[in-house]
mmCIF file with all atom_site columns, C-alpha atoms in Angstrom:
data_model
loop_
_atom_site.group_PDB
_atom_site.id
_atom_site.type_symbol
_atom_site.label_atom_id
_atom_site.label_alt_id
_atom_site.label_comp_id
_atom_site.label_asym_id
_atom_site.label_entity_id
_atom_site.label_seq_id
_atom_site.pdbx_PDB_ins_code
_atom_site.Cartn_x
_atom_site.Cartn_y
_atom_site.Cartn_z
_atom_site.occupancy
_atom_site.B_iso_or_equiv
_atom_site.pdbx_formal_charge
_atom_site.auth_seq_id
_atom_site.auth_comp_id
_atom_site.auth_asym_id
_atom_site.auth_atom_id
_atom_site.pdbx_PDB_model_num
ATOM 1   C CA . MET Q 1 1   ? -57.285 -120.033 13.537 1.00 88.00 ? 168 MET Q CA 1
ATOM 2   C CA . GLU Q 1 2   ? -59.055 -116.944 13.871 1.00 96.00 ? 169 GLU Q CA 1
ATOM 3   C CA . LYS Q 1 3   ? -62.501 -116.961 15.655 1.00 97.00 ? 170 LYS Q CA 1
ATOM 4   C CA . ILE Q 1 4   ? -64.450 -113.501 15.217 1.00 98.00 ? 171 ILE Q CA 1
ATOM 5   C CA . LEU Q 1 5   ? -66.888 -112.739 18.149 1.00 97.00 ? 172 LEU Q CA 1
ATOM 6   C CA . ARG Q 1 6   ? -69.507 -109.793 18.467 1.00 96.00 ? 173 ARG Q CA 1
ATOM 7   C CA . LEU Q 1 7   ? -69.781 -108.928 22.112 1.00 94.00 ? 174 LEU Q CA 1
ATOM 8   C CA . GLN Q 1 8   ? -71.233 -105.579 23.103 1.00 88.00 ? 175 GLN Q CA 1
ATOM 9   C CA . ASN Q 1 9   ? -71.168 -104.120 19.947 1.00 90.00 ? 176 ASN Q CA 1
ATOM 10  C CA . HIS Q 1 10  ? -67.494 -104.998 19.813 1.00 95.00 ? 177 HIS Q CA 1
ATOM 11  C CA . THR Q 1 11  ? -65.874 -106.923 17.126 1.00 97.00 ? 178 THR Q CA 1
ATOM 12  C CA . LEU Q 1 12  ? -63.424 -109.240 18.892 1.00 98.00 ? 179 LEU Q CA 1
ATOM 13  C CA . TYR Q 1 13  ? -60.941 -111.287 17.295 1.00 98.00 ? 180 TYR Q CA 1
ATOM 14  C CA . VAL Q 1 14  ? -59.659 -114.519 19.288 1.00 98.00 ? 181 VAL Q CA 1
ATOM 15  C CA . TYR Q 1 15  ? -56.661 -116.694 18.608 1.00 98.00 ? 182 TYR Q CA 1
ATOM 16  C CA . ASP Q 1 16  ? -55.480 -119.713 20.173 1.00 95.00 ? 183 ASP Q CA 1
ATOM 17  C CA . PHE Q 1 17  ? -51.796 -120.892 21.084 1.00 90.00 ? 184 PHE Q CA 1
ATOM 18  C CA . GLU Q 1 18  ? -52.621 -124.373 20.019 1.00 81.00 ? 185 GLU Q CA 1
ATOM 19  C CA . VAL Q 1 19  ? -50.374 -126.217 22.058 1.00 88.00 ? 186 VAL Q CA 1
ATOM 20  C CA . ILE Q 1 20  ? -52.151 -125.633 25.333 1.00 91.00 ? 187 ILE Q CA 1
ATOM 21  C CA . ASP Q 1 21  ? -55.257 -123.193 23.777 1.00 89.00 ? 188 ASP Q CA 1
ATOM 22  C CA . SER Q 1 22  ? -54.114 -119.929 25.647 1.00 96.00 ? 189 SER Q CA 1
ATOM 23  C CA . ARG Q 1 23  ? -56.423 -117.161 24.065 1.00 97.00 ? 190 ARG Q CA 1
ATOM 24  C CA . THR Q 1 24  ? -55.260 -113.823 22.258 1.00 98.00 ? 191 THR Q CA 1
ATOM 25  C CA . TYR Q 1 25  ? -57.517 -111.257 22.057 1.00 98.00 ? 192 TYR Q CA 1
ATOM 26  C CA . MET Q 1 26  ? -57.638 -108.434 19.649 1.00 98.00 ? 193 MET Q CA 1
ATOM 27  C CA . ILE Q 1 27  ? -60.157 -105.043 18.622 1.00 98.00 ? 194 ILE Q CA 1
ATOM 28  C CA . ARG Q 1 28  ? -59.045 -103.125 15.732 1.00 98.00 ? 195 ARG Q CA 1
ATOM 29  C CA . GLU Q 1 29  ? -59.861 -99.596  15.165 1.00 97.00 ? 196 GLU Q CA 1
ATOM 30  C CA . ASP Q 1 30  ? -58.678 -98.469  12.016 1.00 96.00 ? 197 ASP Q CA 1
ATOM 31  C CA . ASP Q 1 31  ? -55.019 -98.931  11.968 1.00 97.00 ? 198 ASP Q CA 1
ATOM 32  C CA . GLU Q 1 32  ? -54.632 -99.134  15.800 1.00 98.00 ? 199 GLU Q CA 1
ATOM 33  C CA . LEU Q 1 33  ? -54.733 -102.553 17.902 1.00 98.00 ? 200 LEU Q CA 1
ATOM 34  C CA . LEU Q 1 34  ? -55.792 -103.643 21.333 1.00 98.00 ? 201 LEU Q CA 1
ATOM 35  C CA . LEU Q 1 35  ? -53.913 -106.775 21.719 1.00 98.00 ? 202 LEU Q CA 1
ATOM 36  C CA . ILE Q 1 36  ? -54.675 -109.110 24.817 1.00 98.00 ? 203 ILE Q CA 1
ATOM 37  C CA . ASP Q 1 37  ? -51.969 -111.615 25.740 1.00 98.00 ? 204 ASP Q CA 1
ATOM 38  C CA . PRO Q 1 38  ? -50.085 -112.332 22.228 1.00 98.00 ? 205 PRO Q CA 1
ATOM 39  C CA . CYS Q 1 39  ? -49.306 -115.342 20.503 1.00 97.00 ? 206 CYS Q CA 1
ATOM 40  C CA . VAL Q 1 40  ? -47.684 -116.383 17.485 1.00 96.00 ? 207 VAL Q CA 1
ATOM 41  C CA . SER Q 1 41  ? -50.324 -116.803 14.966 1.00 96.00 ? 208 SER Q CA 1
ATOM 42  C CA . GLY Q 1 42  ? -50.388 -116.695 11.132 1.00 96.00 ? 209 GLY Q CA 1
ATOM 43  C CA . ALA Q 1 43  ? -54.115 -115.560 11.340 1.00 97.00 ? 210 ALA Q CA 1
ATOM 44  C CA . LEU Q 1 44  ? -53.281 -112.715 13.542 1.00 98.00 ? 211 LEU Q CA 1
ATOM 45  C CA . ALA Q 1 45  ? -50.393 -111.559 10.971 1.00 97.00 ? 212 ALA Q CA 1
ATOM 46  C CA . GLU Q 1 46  ? -52.617 -111.331 8.140  1.00 97.00 ? 213 GLU Q CA 1
ATOM 47  C CA . ARG Q 1 47  ? -55.507 -109.727 10.544 1.00 97.00 ? 214 ARG Q CA 1
ATOM 48  C CA . ILE Q 1 48  ? -53.015 -106.848 11.514 1.00 97.00 ? 215 ILE Q CA 1
ATOM 49  C CA . ARG Q 1 49  ? -51.394 -105.957 7.951  1.00 96.00 ? 216 ARG Q CA 1
ATOM 50  C CA . GLY Q 1 50  ? -51.581 -102.352 7.797  1.00 96.00 ? 217 GLY Q CA 1
ATOM 51  C CA . ALA Q 1 51  ? -51.625 -101.222 11.562 1.00 98.00 ? 218 ALA Q CA 1
ATOM 52  C CA . ARG Q 1 52  ? -49.710 -98.497  12.914 1.00 97.00 ? 219 ARG Q CA 1
ATOM 53  C CA . HIS Q 1 53  ? -49.683 -98.996  16.444 1.00 98.00 ? 220 HIS Q CA 1
ATOM 54  C CA . ALA Q 1 54  ? -50.592 -101.841 19.304 1.00 98.00 ? 221 ALA Q CA 1
ATOM 55  C CA . LEU Q 1 55  ? -51.450 -101.502 22.541 1.00 98.00 ? 222 LEU Q CA 1
ATOM 56  C CA . VAL Q 1 56  ? -50.806 -104.773 24.091 1.00 98.00 ? 223 VAL Q CA 1
ATOM 57  C CA . TYR Q 1 57  ? -51.819 -105.623 27.350 1.00 99.00 ? 224 TYR Q CA 1
ATOM 58  C CA . LEU Q 1 58  ? -50.527 -109.029 29.264 1.00 99.00 ? 225 LEU Q CA 1
ATOM 59  C CA . THR Q 1 59  ? -52.918 -110.421 32.068 1.00 98.00 ? 226 THR Q CA 1
ATOM 60  C CA . HIS Q 1 60  ? -49.823 -112.075 33.661 1.00 98.00 ? 227 HIS Q CA 1
ATOM 61  C CA . GLU Q 1 61  ? -46.240 -113.294 33.221 1.00 98.00 ? 228 GLU Q CA 1
ATOM 62  C CA . HIS Q 1 62  ? -46.743 -116.834 32.245 1.00 98.00 ? 229 HIS Q CA 1
ATOM 63  C CA . PHE Q 1 63  ? -44.998 -117.874 28.991 1.00 98.00 ? 230 PHE Q CA 1
ATOM 64  C CA . ASP Q 1 64  ? -48.331 -119.309 27.091 1.00 97.00 ? 231 ASP Q CA 1
ATOM 65  C CA . HIS Q 1 65  ? -49.773 -115.772 27.780 1.00 98.00 ? 232 HIS Q CA 1
ATOM 66  C CA . ILE Q 1 66  ? -46.534 -113.752 26.655 1.00 98.00 ? 233 ILE Q CA 1
ATOM 67  C CA . SER Q 1 67  ? -44.896 -115.950 24.065 1.00 97.00 ? 234 SER Q CA 1
ATOM 68  C CA . GLY Q 1 68  ? -45.843 -113.642 21.266 1.00 98.00 ? 235 GLY Q CA 1
ATOM 69  C CA . VAL Q 1 69  ? -44.744 -110.335 22.434 1.00 98.00 ? 236 VAL Q CA 1
ATOM 70  C CA . ASN Q 1 70  ? -41.267 -110.256 20.593 1.00 98.00 ? 237 ASN Q CA 1
ATOM 71  C CA . TRP Q 1 71  ? -42.851 -111.706 17.709 1.00 98.00 ? 238 TRP Q CA 1
ATOM 72  C CA . ILE Q 1 72  ? -45.482 -108.512 17.515 1.00 98.00 ? 239 ILE Q CA 1
ATOM 73  C CA . ARG Q 1 73  ? -42.919 -106.137 18.186 1.00 98.00 ? 240 ARG Q CA 1
ATOM 74  C CA . ASP Q 1 74  ? -41.313 -107.114 14.970 1.00 97.00 ? 241 ASP Q CA 1
ATOM 75  C CA . LYS Q 1 75  ? -44.524 -106.441 12.946 1.00 97.00 ? 242 LYS Q CA 1
ATOM 76  C CA . VAL Q 1 76  ? -46.066 -103.223 14.499 1.00 98.00 ? 243 VAL Q CA 1
ATOM 77  C CA . GLU Q 1 77  ? -44.690 -100.350 16.860 1.00 98.00 ? 244 GLU Q CA 1
ATOM 78  C CA . CYS Q 1 78  ? -46.066 -101.628 20.372 1.00 98.00 ? 245 CYS Q CA 1
ATOM 79  C CA . GLU Q 1 79  ? -46.591 -100.123 23.897 1.00 98.00 ? 246 GLU Q CA 1
ATOM 80  C CA . VAL Q 1 80  ? -46.680 -103.218 26.103 1.00 98.00 ? 247 VAL Q CA 1
ATOM 81  C CA . TRP Q 1 81  ? -48.565 -102.882 29.361 1.00 98.00 ? 248 TRP Q CA 1
ATOM 82  C CA . CYS Q 1 82  ? -48.731 -105.069 32.565 1.00 98.00 ? 249 CYS Q CA 1
ATOM 83  C CA . THR Q 1 83  ? -48.169 -104.532 36.491 1.00 98.00 ? 250 THR Q CA 1
ATOM 84  C CA . GLU Q 1 84  ? -45.021 -103.877 37.860 1.00 98.00 ? 251 GLU Q CA 1
ATOM 85  C CA . CYS Q 1 85  ? -44.832 -107.513 39.011 1.00 98.00 ? 252 CYS Q CA 1
ATOM 86  C CA . CYS Q 1 86  ? -45.314 -108.703 36.254 1.00 98.00 ? 253 CYS Q CA 1
ATOM 87  C CA . ALA Q 1 87  ? -42.808 -106.821 34.365 1.00 98.00 ? 254 ALA Q CA 1
ATOM 88  C CA . ASP Q 1 88  ? -40.021 -107.795 36.717 1.00 98.00 ? 255 ASP Q CA 1
ATOM 89  C CA . ARG Q 1 89  ? -40.979 -111.376 35.962 1.00 98.00 ? 256 ARG Q CA 1
ATOM 90  C CA . LEU Q 1 90  ? -41.310 -111.062 32.398 1.00 98.00 ? 257 LEU Q CA 1
ATOM 91  C CA . GLN Q 1 91  ? -37.468 -111.155 32.124 1.00 97.00 ? 258 GLN Q CA 1
ATOM 92  C CA . ASP Q 1 92  ? -36.947 -114.249 33.916 1.00 98.00 ? 259 ASP Q CA 1
ATOM 93  C CA . PRO Q 1 93  ? -37.255 -117.488 32.374 1.00 98.00 ? 260 PRO Q CA 1
ATOM 94  C CA . ARG Q 1 94  ? -37.755 -119.420 35.590 1.00 97.00 ? 261 ARG Q CA 1
ATOM 95  C CA . LEU Q 1 95  ? -40.480 -116.700 36.986 1.00 97.00 ? 262 LEU Q CA 1
ATOM 96  C CA . ASN Q 1 96  ? -42.126 -116.654 33.506 1.00 98.00 ? 263 ASN Q CA 1
ATOM 97  C CA . MET Q 1 97  ? -42.083 -120.316 33.288 1.00 97.00 ? 264 MET Q CA 1
ATOM 98  C CA . SER Q 1 98  ? -40.801 -120.506 30.049 1.00 97.00 ? 265 SER Q CA 1
ATOM 99  C CA . ARG Q 1 99  ? -38.050 -122.621 31.194 1.00 96.00 ? 266 ARG Q CA 1
ATOM 100 C CA . THR Q 1 100 ? -40.327 -125.264 32.769 1.00 95.00 ? 267 THR Q CA 1
ATOM 101 C CA . PHE Q 1 101 ? -43.188 -125.363 30.059 1.00 95.00 ? 268 PHE Q CA 1
ATOM 102 C CA . PRO Q 1 102 ? -42.584 -128.192 28.171 1.00 94.00 ? 269 PRO Q CA 1
ATOM 103 C CA . LEU Q 1 103 ? -42.742 -130.074 31.742 1.00 92.00 ? 270 LEU Q CA 1
ATOM 104 C CA . LEU Q 1 104 ? -46.604 -129.400 31.470 1.00 91.00 ? 271 LEU Q CA 1
ATOM 105 C CA . PHE Q 1 105 ? -46.746 -132.097 28.600 1.00 93.00 ? 272 PHE Q CA 1
ATOM 106 C CA . LEU Q 1 106 ? -45.019 -134.962 30.278 1.00 91.00 ? 273 LEU Q CA 1
ATOM 107 C CA . GLN Q 1 107 ? -47.809 -137.384 29.775 1.00 91.00 ? 274 GLN Q CA 1
ATOM 108 C CA . GLU Q 1 108 ? -48.035 -136.320 25.891 1.00 91.00 ? 275 GLU Q CA 1
ATOM 109 C CA . ARG Q 1 109 ? -45.037 -137.544 24.201 1.00 90.00 ? 276 ARG Q CA 1
ATOM 110 C CA . GLU Q 1 110 ? -45.478 -136.472 20.818 1.00 90.00 ? 277 GLU Q CA 1
ATOM 111 C CA . LYS Q 1 111 ? -46.714 -132.796 22.341 1.00 90.00 ? 278 LYS Q CA 1
ATOM 112 C CA . PHE Q 1 112 ? -43.871 -132.885 25.050 1.00 91.00 ? 279 PHE Q CA 1
ATOM 113 C CA . GLN Q 1 113 ? -41.240 -133.471 21.930 1.00 93.00 ? 280 GLN Q CA 1
ATOM 114 C CA . TYR Q 1 114 ? -42.789 -130.722 19.867 1.00 90.00 ? 281 TYR Q CA 1
ATOM 115 C CA . VAL Q 1 115 ? -42.552 -128.054 22.334 1.00 91.00 ? 282 VAL Q CA 1
ATOM 116 C CA . ARG Q 1 116 ? -39.302 -129.031 23.705 1.00 91.00 ? 283 ARG Q CA 1
ATOM 117 C CA . GLU Q 1 117 ? -38.028 -128.356 19.926 1.00 91.00 ? 284 GLU Q CA 1
ATOM 118 C CA . HIS Q 1 118 ? -40.465 -125.567 19.027 1.00 90.00 ? 285 HIS Q CA 1
ATOM 119 C CA . THR Q 1 119 ? -40.320 -123.260 21.823 1.00 92.00 ? 286 THR Q CA 1
ATOM 120 C CA . ASP Q 1 120 ? -37.628 -120.991 23.706 1.00 94.00 ? 287 ASP Q CA 1
ATOM 121 C CA . ARG Q 1 121 ? -36.983 -122.110 27.131 1.00 95.00 ? 288 ARG Q CA 1
ATOM 122 C CA . GLU Q 1 122 ? -34.753 -119.083 27.702 1.00 97.00 ? 289 GLU Q CA 1
ATOM 123 C CA . TYR Q 1 123 ? -37.684 -116.606 26.713 1.00 98.00 ? 290 TYR Q CA 1
ATOM 124 C CA . SER Q 1 124 ? -37.906 -113.209 28.138 1.00 98.00 ? 291 SER Q CA 1
ATOM 125 C CA . CYS Q 1 125 ? -39.455 -110.152 27.192 1.00 98.00 ? 292 CYS Q CA 1
ATOM 126 C CA . LYS Q 1 126 ? -39.996 -106.700 28.352 1.00 98.00 ? 293 LYS Q CA 1
ATOM 127 C CA . ALA Q 1 127 ? -42.855 -104.013 29.438 1.00 98.00 ? 294 ALA Q CA 1
ATOM 128 C CA . ASP Q 1 128 ? -42.935 -100.634 28.162 1.00 98.00 ? 295 ASP Q CA 1
ATOM 129 C CA . LYS Q 1 129 ? -45.545 -99.181  30.548 1.00 98.00 ? 296 LYS Q CA 1
ATOM 130 C CA . THR Q 1 130 ? -46.439 -100.608 34.046 1.00 98.00 ? 297 THR Q CA 1
ATOM 131 C CA . PHE Q 1 131 ? -48.905 -99.622  37.052 1.00 98.00 ? 298 PHE Q CA 1
ATOM 132 C CA . ALA Q 1 132 ? -48.938 -100.638 40.589 1.00 98.00 ? 299 ALA Q CA 1
ATOM 133 C CA . THR Q 1 133 ? -52.476 -101.658 41.373 1.00 98.00 ? 300 THR Q CA 1
ATOM 134 C CA . GLU Q 1 134 ? -54.791 -99.813  38.904 1.00 98.00 ? 301 GLU Q CA 1
ATOM 135 C CA . LYS Q 1 135 ? -54.721 -97.549  35.960 1.00 98.00 ? 302 LYS Q CA 1
ATOM 136 C CA . LYS Q 1 136 ? -57.570 -95.721  33.838 1.00 98.00 ? 303 LYS Q CA 1
ATOM 137 C CA . MET Q 1 137 ? -57.059 -94.575  30.393 1.00 97.00 ? 304 MET Q CA 1
ATOM 138 C CA . THR Q 1 138 ? -58.679 -94.135  27.031 1.00 98.00 ? 305 THR Q CA 1
ATOM 139 C CA . TRP Q 1 139 ? -58.032 -96.175  23.479 1.00 98.00 ? 306 TRP Q CA 1
ATOM 140 C CA . LYS Q 1 140 ? -59.921 -94.815  20.417 1.00 96.00 ? 307 LYS Q CA 1
ATOM 141 C CA . GLY Q 1 141 ? -62.706 -93.335  22.363 1.00 96.00 ? 308 GLY Q CA 1
ATOM 142 C CA . HIS Q 1 142 ? -62.798 -96.793  24.792 1.00 97.00 ? 309 HIS Q CA 1
ATOM 143 C CA . SER Q 1 143 ? -62.104 -96.779  28.252 1.00 98.00 ? 310 SER Q CA 1
ATOM 144 C CA . LEU Q 1 144 ? -59.928 -99.064  29.905 1.00 98.00 ? 311 LEU Q CA 1
ATOM 145 C CA . TYR Q 1 145 ? -59.464 -99.929  33.584 1.00 98.00 ? 312 TYR Q CA 1
ATOM 146 C CA . MET Q 1 146 ? -56.357 -101.973 34.678 1.00 98.00 ? 313 MET Q CA 1
ATOM 147 C CA . ARG Q 1 147 ? -56.733 -103.697 37.946 1.00 98.00 ? 314 ARG Q CA 1
ATOM 148 C CA . LYS Q 1 148 ? -54.034 -105.720 39.784 1.00 98.00 ? 315 LYS Q CA 1
ATOM 149 C CA . THR Q 1 149 ? -55.565 -109.187 40.693 1.00 98.00 ? 316 THR Q CA 1
ATOM 150 C CA . SER Q 1 150 ? -52.693 -111.508 41.929 1.00 98.00 ? 317 SER Q CA 1
ATOM 151 C CA . GLY Q 1 151 ? -53.732 -114.849 43.408 1.00 97.00 ? 318 GLY Q CA 1
ATOM 152 C CA . HIS Q 1 152 ? -53.019 -117.229 39.977 1.00 98.00 ? 319 HIS Q CA 1
ATOM 153 C CA . SER Q 1 153 ? -49.646 -115.472 40.045 1.00 97.00 ? 320 SER Q CA 1
ATOM 154 C CA . PRO Q 1 154 ? -48.196 -112.659 41.398 1.00 98.00 ? 321 PRO Q CA 1
ATOM 155 C CA . GLY Q 1 155 ? -47.953 -110.438 38.609 1.00 98.00 ? 322 GLY Q CA 1
ATOM 156 C CA . GLY Q 1 156 ? -51.894 -111.007 37.565 1.00 98.00 ? 323 GLY Q CA 1
ATOM 157 C CA . SER Q 1 157 ? -54.769 -108.376 36.645 1.00 98.00 ? 324 SER Q CA 1
ATOM 158 C CA . MET Q 1 158 ? -57.499 -107.693 34.508 1.00 98.00 ? 325 MET Q CA 1
ATOM 159 C CA . LEU Q 1 159 ? -58.574 -105.205 31.807 1.00 98.00 ? 326 LEU Q CA 1
ATOM 160 C CA . LEU Q 1 160 ? -62.160 -104.093 31.596 1.00 98.00 ? 327 LEU Q CA 1
ATOM 161 C CA . LEU Q 1 161 ? -62.994 -102.582 28.324 1.00 98.00 ? 328 LEU Q CA 1
ATOM 162 C CA . ASP Q 1 162 ? -66.148 -99.905  28.553 1.00 98.00 ? 329 ASP Q CA 1
ATOM 163 C CA . GLU Q 1 163 ? -67.411 -101.391 31.795 1.00 96.00 ? 330 GLU Q CA 1
ATOM 164 C CA . GLU Q 1 164 ? -68.355 -104.304 29.411 1.00 97.00 ? 331 GLU Q CA 1
ATOM 165 C CA . ILE Q 1 165 ? -66.199 -106.744 28.758 1.00 98.00 ? 332 ILE Q CA 1
ATOM 166 C CA . LEU Q 1 166 ? -63.320 -108.254 31.323 1.00 98.00 ? 333 LEU Q CA 1
ATOM 167 C CA . PHE Q 1 167 ? -60.379 -109.797 29.946 1.00 98.00 ? 334 PHE Q CA 1
ATOM 168 C CA . ALA Q 1 168 ? -59.236 -112.084 32.904 1.00 98.00 ? 335 ALA Q CA 1
ATOM 169 C CA . GLY Q 1 169 ? -56.427 -113.924 31.728 1.00 98.00 ? 336 GLY Q CA 1
ATOM 170 C CA . ASP Q 1 170 ? -56.096 -117.070 34.348 1.00 98.00 ? 337 ASP Q CA 1
ATOM 171 C CA . SER Q 1 171 ? -57.659 -115.365 37.252 1.00 98.00 ? 338 SER Q CA 1
ATOM 172 C CA . LEU Q 1 172 ? -61.321 -116.371 36.003 1.00 98.00 ? 339 LEU Q CA 1
ATOM 173 C CA . LEU Q 1 173 ? -61.708 -119.840 34.351 1.00 97.00 ? 340 LEU Q CA 1
ATOM 174 C CA . GLY Q 1 174 ? -64.017 -121.777 35.992 1.00 95.00 ? 341 GLY Q CA 1
ATOM 175 C CA . ASN Q 1 175 ? -62.110 -125.144 35.786 1.00 94.00 ? 342 ASN Q CA 1
ATOM 176 C CA . GLY Q 1 176 ? -60.312 -125.072 39.127 1.00 93.00 ? 343 GLY Q CA 1
ATOM 177 C CA . LEU Q 1 177 ? -56.918 -124.277 37.457 1.00 94.00 ? 344 LEU Q CA 1
ATOM 178 C CA . GLU Q 1 178 ? -56.916 -120.808 39.027 1.00 97.00 ? 345 GLU Q CA 1
ATOM 179 C CA . LEU Q 1 179 ? -54.809 -121.905 42.034 1.00 96.00 ? 346 LEU Q CA 1
ATOM 180 C CA . LYS Q 1 180 ? -53.194 -124.997 40.175 1.00 93.00 ? 347 LYS Q CA 1
ATOM 181 C CA . SER Q 1 181 ? -50.013 -122.631 39.200 1.00 91.00 ? 348 SER Q CA 1
ATOM 182 C CA . LEU Q 1 182 ? -46.545 -121.805 40.629 1.00 85.00 ? 349 LEU Q CA 1
ATOM 183 C CA . GLY Q 1 183 ? -46.870 -119.078 42.909 1.00 88.00 ? 350 GLY Q CA 1
ATOM 184 C CA . ALA Q 1 184 ? -50.534 -119.126 43.144 1.00 96.00 ? 351 ALA Q CA 1
ATOM 185 C CA . ASP Q 1 185 ? -51.757 -117.621 46.523 1.00 97.00 ? 352 ASP Q CA 1
ATOM 186 C CA . GLU Q 1 186 ? -55.329 -118.432 47.802 1.00 96.00 ? 353 GLU Q CA 1
ATOM 187 C CA . GLU Q 1 187 ? -55.733 -115.529 50.079 1.00 97.00 ? 354 GLU Q CA 1
ATOM 188 C CA . ALA Q 1 188 ? -54.565 -112.972 47.493 1.00 97.00 ? 355 ALA Q CA 1
ATOM 189 C CA . TYR Q 1 189 ? -56.811 -114.554 45.177 1.00 97.00 ? 356 TYR Q CA 1
ATOM 190 C CA . LYS Q 1 190 ? -59.753 -114.084 47.520 1.00 97.00 ? 357 LYS Q CA 1
ATOM 191 C CA . ALA Q 1 191 ? -59.005 -110.421 48.471 1.00 97.00 ? 358 ALA Q CA 1
ATOM 192 C CA . GLN Q 1 192 ? -57.959 -109.141 44.989 1.00 97.00 ? 359 GLN Q CA 1
ATOM 193 C CA . VAL Q 1 193 ? -59.716 -111.513 42.602 1.00 98.00 ? 360 VAL Q CA 1
ATOM 194 C CA . LEU Q 1 194 ? -63.215 -112.304 44.242 1.00 97.00 ? 361 LEU Q CA 1
ATOM 195 C CA . ALA Q 1 195 ? -63.317 -109.052 45.932 1.00 97.00 ? 362 ALA Q CA 1
ATOM 196 C CA . TYR Q 1 196 ? -63.168 -107.178 42.830 1.00 98.00 ? 363 TYR Q CA 1
ATOM 197 C CA . VAL Q 1 197 ? -65.451 -109.104 40.728 1.00 98.00 ? 364 VAL Q CA 1
ATOM 198 C CA . CYS Q 1 198 ? -67.955 -109.904 43.215 1.00 93.00 ? 365 CYS Q CA 1
ATOM 199 C CA . GLY Q 1 199 ? -69.445 -106.472 42.808 1.00 92.00 ? 366 GLY Q CA 1
ATOM 200 C CA . MET Q 1 200 ? -69.858 -106.912 38.988 1.00 97.00 ? 367 MET Q CA 1
ATOM 201 C CA . SER Q 1 201 ? -72.956 -107.810 37.122 1.00 97.00 ? 368 SER Q CA 1
ATOM 202 C CA . PRO Q 1 202 ? -73.216 -111.370 36.684 1.00 97.00 ? 369 PRO Q CA 1
ATOM 203 C CA . GLU Q 1 203 ? -74.026 -110.501 32.985 1.00 97.00 ? 370 GLU Q CA 1
ATOM 204 C CA . MET Q 1 204 ? -70.579 -109.108 32.568 1.00 98.00 ? 371 MET Q CA 1
ATOM 205 C CA . GLN Q 1 205 ? -68.720 -110.866 29.662 1.00 98.00 ? 372 GLN Q CA 1
ATOM 206 C CA . VAL Q 1 206 ? -65.595 -112.390 30.712 1.00 98.00 ? 373 VAL Q CA 1
ATOM 207 C CA . CYS Q 1 207 ? -62.904 -113.126 28.066 1.00 98.00 ? 374 CYS Q CA 1
ATOM 208 C CA . PRO Q 1 208 ? -60.603 -115.946 29.905 1.00 98.00 ? 375 PRO Q CA 1
ATOM 209 C CA . GLY Q 1 209 ? -57.302 -116.959 29.235 1.00 98.00 ? 376 GLY Q CA 1
ATOM 210 C CA . HIS Q 1 210 ? -58.210 -120.220 28.553 1.00 97.00 ? 377 HIS Q CA 1
ATOM 211 C CA . GLY Q 1 211 ? -61.644 -121.449 27.122 1.00 95.00 ? 378 GLY Q CA 1
ATOM 212 C CA . GLU Q 1 212 ? -64.735 -119.746 25.663 1.00 96.00 ? 379 GLU Q CA 1
ATOM 213 C CA . VAL Q 1 213 ? -66.261 -116.514 26.644 1.00 97.00 ? 380 VAL Q CA 1
ATOM 214 C CA . ARG Q 1 214 ? -68.752 -116.992 29.429 1.00 97.00 ? 381 ARG Q CA 1
ATOM 215 C CA . THR Q 1 215 ? -70.386 -114.864 31.807 1.00 98.00 ? 382 THR Q CA 1
ATOM 216 C CA . LEU Q 1 216 ? -69.380 -113.951 35.224 1.00 98.00 ? 383 LEU Q CA 1
ATOM 217 C CA . GLY Q 1 217 ? -72.092 -115.288 37.149 1.00 97.00 ? 384 GLY Q CA 1
ATOM 218 C CA . ASP Q 1 218 ? -71.504 -118.625 35.151 1.00 97.00 ? 385 ASP Q CA 1
ATOM 219 C CA . ILE Q 1 219 ? -67.828 -118.681 35.964 1.00 98.00 ? 386 ILE Q CA 1
ATOM 220 C CA . LEU Q 1 220 ? -68.248 -117.732 39.753 1.00 97.00 ? 387 LEU Q CA 1
ATOM 221 C CA . GLY Q 1 221 ? -70.814 -120.551 40.015 1.00 96.00 ? 388 GLY Q CA 1
ATOM 222 C CA . ASP Q 1 222 ? -68.498 -122.981 39.202 1.00 96.00 ? 389 ASP Q CA 1
ATOM 223 C CA . ILE Q 1 223 ? -65.641 -121.163 41.393 1.00 96.00 ? 390 ILE Q CA 1
ATOM 224 C CA . THR Q 1 224 ? -67.621 -121.427 44.379 1.00 93.00 ? 391 THR Q CA 1
ATOM 225 C CA . ARG Q 1 225 ? -67.668 -125.115 43.980 1.00 92.00 ? 392 ARG Q CA 1
ATOM 226 C CA . TYR Q 1 226 ? -63.910 -125.344 44.958 1.00 92.00 ? 393 TYR Q CA 1
ATOM 227 C CA . ILE Q 1 227 ? -62.903 -122.038 46.104 1.00 88.00 ? 394 ILE Q CA 1
#
């Protein structure tokens, strides 16, 4: 399924990894793509027809946010970016959680069986470019600021587009699951995630790894109730 959003004069295409509702975001400028956390999607395949190149950004190493990397490489020339830590963990099915992914659905028998049969439990992929703590660059006239934000996972990061839209992965969800993952670290979360975003405008548009686009103020209002 494809959803088209208009945010801060940007046209944003959104796709779901349906079994767990993780989000893939895309912006297209002519024959160039900016893709965040790609999943396998028929609607996305249609939308990227004719594209020449994709800058792929991974917010962290968990399987539901990297499951489409190898798939998208087969369709368009890609340059995959993430943190150095994330890049190391992408290649390990234990650390990227593809090996244990079906266990998330133990309470849903039919979905559990479907995931066991249709996902690669030894999945791995590779990054092309990495950064240690931060990286600034320009893409098709847009400013991109990549910032390491460990806490939800060791390899976590966020992408700020034109100082207007924040692609936050699972670092900003507002549902209490930010620190419910393997490898989560509350002290790192406070020092890297919260310290970074608390200086931003509460009206900043946040595109989370799961759920709908919300303002930063709304999400932080929820987060302060449980962190």
